Amino acid sequence: MKNSRCRMHGGKSTGPKQPDKLKGIQNALGNKGRLITGEYETITWERLEDWEREHIRQYYGLKSDAQVKEPFEMEFVRQARMLQRMNEWDKDVNNNFGRLLQLEDAMTRVSGNVLKMIVLSIV
């Protein structure tokens, strides 16, 4: 509305006031609030773990201040993280069976996306 007030409720939202709800907002930063499989996790150079950066730098033979902005590489990092989750959950299959199925489906979709990227880069 023109006066910056909600026409249904009469006022602006001030956000949650309860401490347990505020914690949920902080956990959601960086697309981690609902991270189950990692299929939609935001992966950029700045968000990589130190060991992931070092591995990529060694693989590409980069200097310590250089970075890779190759979309394929970020998808490979996504797949590596998903496989790491799968290995962790595989230790307790009985309690994580549903999550493992979700993760397997997500891995298939991510692999399909990588394949599409490869095809589009050739054409």
C-alpha positions as protocol buffer text, in pm:
chain_id: "A"
residue {
  index: 1
  type: MET
  ca { x: 0 y: 0 z: 0 }
}
residue {
  index: 2
  type: LYS
  ca { x: 103 y: 361 z: -43 }
}
residue {
  index: 3
  type: ASN
  ca { x: 130 y: 419 z: 330 }
}
residue {
  index: 4
  type: SER
  ca { x: 361 y: 115 z: 374 }
}
residue {
  index: 5
  type: ARG
  ca { x: 105 y: -71 z: 580 }
}
residue {
  index: 6
  type: CYS
  ca { x: -50 y: -407 z: 510 }
}
residue {
  index: 7
  type: ARG
  ca { x: -409 y: -362 z: 394 }
}
residue {
  index: 8
  type: MET
  ca { x: -508 y: -687 z: 562 }
}
residue {
  index: 9
  type: HIS
  ca { x: -337 y: -650 z: 897 }
}
residue {
  index: 10
  type: GLY
  ca { x: -277 y: -278 z: 935 }
}
residue {
  index: 11
  type: GLY
  ca { x: 93 y: -271 z: 1009 }
}
residue {
  index: 12
  type: LYS
  ca { x: 439 y: -364 z: 894 }
}
residue {
  index: 13
  type: SER
  ca { x: 587 y: -695 z: 996 }
}
residue {
  index: 14
  type: THR
  ca { x: 840 y: -655 z: 1273 }
}
residue {
  index: 15
  type: GLY
  ca { x: 968 y: -1011 z: 1239 }
}
residue {
  index: 16
  type: PRO
  ca { x: 978 y: -1287 z: 1501 }
}
residue {
  index: 17
  type: LYS
  ca { x: 1035 y: -1191 z: 1863 }
}
residue {
  index: 18
  type: GLN
  ca { x: 1081 y: -1534 z: 2021 }
}
residue {
  index: 19
  type: PRO
  ca { x: 1446 y: -1645 z: 2061 }
}
residue {
  index: 20
  type: ASP
  ca { x: 1383 y: -1994 z: 1920 }
}
residue {
  index: 21
  type: LYS
  ca { x: 1240 y: -1846 z: 1600 }
}
residue {
  index: 22
  type: LEU
  ca { x: 1529 y: -1602 z: 1564 }
}
residue {
  index: 23
  type: LYS
  ca { x: 1769 y: -1896 z: 1579 }
}
residue {
  index: 24
  type: GLY
  ca { x: 1592 y: -2052 z: 1281 }
}
residue {
  index: 25
  type: ILE
  ca { x: 1650 y: -1740 z: 1073 }
}
residue {
  index: 26
  type: GLN
  ca { x: 2022 y: -1740 z: 1154 }
}
residue {
  index: 27
  type: ASN
  ca { x: 2048 y: -2106 z: 1059 }
}
residue {
  index: 28
  type: ALA
  ca { x: 1881 y: -2037 z: 723 }
}
residue {
  index: 29
  type: LEU
  ca { x: 2157 y: -1800 z: 610 }
}
residue {
  index: 30
  type: GLY
  ca { x: 2353 y: -1935 z: 317 }
}
residue {
  index: 31
  type: ASN
  ca { x: 2082 y: -2180 z: 212 }
}
residue {
  index: 32
  type: LYS
  ca { x: 2171 y: -2410 z: 501 }
}
residue {
  index: 33
  type: GLY
  ca { x: 1837 y: -2393 z: 683 }
}
residue {
  index: 34
  type: ARG
  ca { x: 1687 y: -2685 z: 495 }
}
residue {
  index: 35
  type: LEU
  ca { x: 2002 y: -2853 z: 369 }
}
residue {
  index: 36
  type: ILE
  ca { x: 1930 y: -3223 z: 333 }
}
residue {
  index: 37
  type: THR
  ca { x: 2083 y: -3344 z: 11 }
}
residue {
  index: 38
  type: GLY
  ca { x: 2282 y: -3039 z: -98 }
}
residue {
  index: 39
  type: GLU
  ca { x: 2122 y: -3033 z: -442 }
}
residue {
  index: 40
  type: TYR
  ca { x: 2030 y: -2665 z: -412 }
}
residue {
  index: 41
  type: GLU
  ca { x: 2316 y: -2558 z: -188 }
}
residue {
  index: 42
  type: THR
  ca { x: 2475 y: -2230 z: -294 }
}
residue {
  index: 43
  type: ILE
  ca { x: 2835 y: -2307 z: -386 }
}
residue {
  index: 44
  type: THR
  ca { x: 3070 y: -2023 z: -466 }
}
residue {
  index: 45
  type: TRP
  ca { x: 3445 y: -1988 z: -431 }
}
residue {
  index: 46
  type: GLU
  ca { x: 3402 y: -1788 z: -110 }
}
residue {
  index: 47
  type: ARG
  ca { x: 3186 y: -2060 z: 49 }
}
residue {
  index: 48
  type: LEU
  ca { x: 3423 y: -2349 z: -22 }
}
residue {
  index: 49
  type: GLU
  ca { x: 3598 y: -2515 z: 266 }
}
residue {
  index: 50
  type: ASP
  ca { x: 3975 y: -2454 z: 285 }
}
residue {
  index: 51
  type: TRP
  ca { x: 4057 y: -2812 z: 187 }
}
residue {
  index: 52
  type: GLU
  ca { x: 3825 y: -2786 z: -115 }
}
residue {
  index: 53
  type: ARG
  ca { x: 3995 y: -2468 z: -234 }
}
residue {
  index: 54
  type: GLU
  ca { x: 4337 y: -2624 z: -189 }
}
residue {
  index: 55
  type: HIS
  ca { x: 4237 y: -2936 z: -380 }
}
residue {
  index: 56
  type: ILE
  ca { x: 4103 y: -2728 z: -671 }
}
residue {
  index: 57
  type: ARG
  ca { x: 4414 y: -2509 z: -675 }
}
residue {
  index: 58
  type: GLN
  ca { x: 4638 y: -2816 z: -689 }
}
residue {
  index: 59
  type: TYR
  ca { x: 4427 y: -2977 z: -960 }
}
residue {
  index: 60
  type: TYR
  ca { x: 4437 y: -2668 z: -1184 }
}
residue {
  index: 61
  type: GLY
  ca { x: 4789 y: -2564 z: -1081 }
}
residue {
  index: 62
  type: LEU
  ca { x: 4672 y: -2223 z: -956 }
}
residue {
  index: 63
  type: LYS
  ca { x: 4858 y: -1972 z: -744 }
}
residue {
  index: 64
  type: SER
  ca { x: 4743 y: -1927 z: -386 }
}
residue {
  index: 65
  type: ASP
  ca { x: 4540 y: -1613 z: -463 }
}
residue {
  index: 66
  type: ALA
  ca { x: 4380 y: -1744 z: -784 }
}
residue {
  index: 67
  type: GLN
  ca { x: 4032 y: -1889 z: -801 }
}
residue {
  index: 68
  type: VAL
  ca { x: 3822 y: -2093 z: -1041 }
}
residue {
  index: 69
  type: LYS
  ca { x: 3485 y: -1965 z: -1150 }
}
residue {
  index: 70
  type: GLU
  ca { x: 3419 y: -2262 z: -1374 }
}
residue {
  index: 71
  type: PRO
  ca { x: 3056 y: -2377 z: -1328 }
}
residue {
  index: 72
  type: PHE
  ca { x: 3155 y: -2739 z: -1390 }
}
residue {
  index: 73
  type: GLU
  ca { x: 3400 y: -2731 z: -1102 }
}
residue {
  index: 74
  type: MET
  ca { x: 3136 y: -2600 z: -861 }
}
residue {
  index: 75
  type: GLU
  ca { x: 2902 y: -2881 z: -968 }
}
residue {
  index: 76
  type: PHE
  ca { x: 3180 y: -3133 z: -905 }
}
residue {
  index: 77
  type: VAL
  ca { x: 3222 y: -2984 z: -557 }
}
residue {
  index: 78
  type: ARG
  ca { x: 2845 y: -3024 z: -508 }
}
residue {
  index: 79
  type: GLN
  ca { x: 2868 y: -3390 z: -609 }
}
residue {
  index: 80
  type: ALA
  ca { x: 3167 y: -3449 z: -380 }
}
residue {
  index: 81
  type: ARG
  ca { x: 2979 y: -3299 z: -86 }
}
residue {
  index: 82
  type: MET
  ca { x: 2675 y: -3511 z: -163 }
}
residue {
  index: 83
  type: LEU
  ca { x: 2890 y: -3824 z: -176 }
}
residue {
  index: 84
  type: GLN
  ca { x: 3044 y: -3727 z: 157 }
}
residue {
  index: 85
  type: ARG
  ca { x: 2696 y: -3700 z: 309 }
}
residue {
  index: 86
  type: MET
  ca { x: 2607 y: -4035 z: 159 }
}
residue {
  index: 87
  type: ASN
  ca { x: 2911 y: -4196 z: 322 }
}
residue {
  index: 88
  type: GLU
  ca { x: 2819 y: -4045 z: 660 }
}
residue {
  index: 89
  type: TRP
  ca { x: 2455 y: -4154 z: 639 }
}
residue {
  index: 90
  type: ASP
  ca { x: 2553 y: -4498 z: 510 }
}
residue {
  index: 91
  type: LYS
  ca { x: 2706 y: -4579 z: 850 }
}
residue {
  index: 92
  type: ASP
  ca { x: 2354 y: -4589 z: 997 }
}
residue {
  index: 93
  type: VAL
  ca { x: 2140 y: -4713 z: 709 }
}
residue {
  index: 94
  type: ASN
  ca { x: 1846 y: -4814 z: 926 }
}
residue {
  index: 95
  type: ASN
  ca { x: 1783 y: -4460 z: 1051 }
}
residue {
  index: 96
  type: ASN
  ca { x: 1882 y: -4282 z: 730 }
}
residue {
  index: 97
  type: PHE
  ca { x: 1727 y: -4500 z: 462 }
}
residue {
  index: 98
  type: GLY
  ca { x: 1476 y: -4237 z: 345 }
}
residue {
  index: 99
  type: ARG
  ca { x: 1741 y: -3966 z: 342 }
}
residue {
  index: 100
  type: LEU
  ca { x: 1972 y: -4190 z: 141 }
}
residue {
  index: 101
  type: LEU
  ca { x: 1698 y: -4241 z: -119 }
}
residue {
  index: 102
  type: GLN
  ca { x: 1645 y: -3865 z: -138 }
}
residue {
  index: 103
  type: LEU
  ca { x: 2016 y: -3814 z: -178 }
}
residue {
  index: 104
  type: GLU
  ca { x: 2040 y: -4073 z: -454 }
}
residue {
  index: 105
  type: ASP
  ca { x: 1758 y: -3903 z: -646 }
}
residue {
  index: 106
  type: ALA
  ca { x: 1926 y: -3565 z: -599 }
}
residue {
  index: 107
  type: MET
  ca { x: 2259 y: -3704 z: -722 }
}
residue {
  index: 108
  type: THR
  ca { x: 2086 y: -3828 z: -1037 }
}
residue {
  index: 109
  type: ARG
  ca { x: 1937 y: -3482 z: -1102 }
}
residue {
  index: 110
  type: VAL
  ca { x: 2271 y: -3307 z: -1040 }
}
residue {
  index: 111
  type: SER
  ca { x: 2447 y: -3550 z: -1275 }
}
residue {
  index: 112
  type: GLY
  ca { x: 2181 y: -3474 z: -1536 }
}
residue {
  index: 113
  type: ASN
  ca { x: 2240 y: -3101 z: -1491 }
}
residue {
  index: 114
  type: VAL
  ca { x: 2614 y: -3150 z: -1541 }
}
residue {
  index: 115
  type: LEU
  ca { x: 2543 y: -3349 z: -1856 }
}
residue {
  index: 116
  type: LYS
  ca { x: 2321 y: -3067 z: -1987 }
}
residue {
  index: 117
  type: MET
  ca { x: 2597 y: -2817 z: -1916 }
}
residue {
  index: 118
  type: ILE
  ca { x: 2846 y: -3029 z: -2109 }
}
residue {
  index: 119
  type: VAL
  ca { x: 2613 y: -3064 z: -2407 }
}
residue {
  index: 120
  type: LEU
  ca { x: 2540 y: -2691 z: -2412 }
}
residue {
  index: 121
  type: SER
  ca { x: 2910 y: -2606 z: -2395 }
}
residue {
  index: 122
  type: ILE
  ca { x: 2979 y: -2824 z: -2701 }
}
residue {
  index: 123
  type: VAL
  ca { x: 2697 y: -2683 z: -2911 }
}
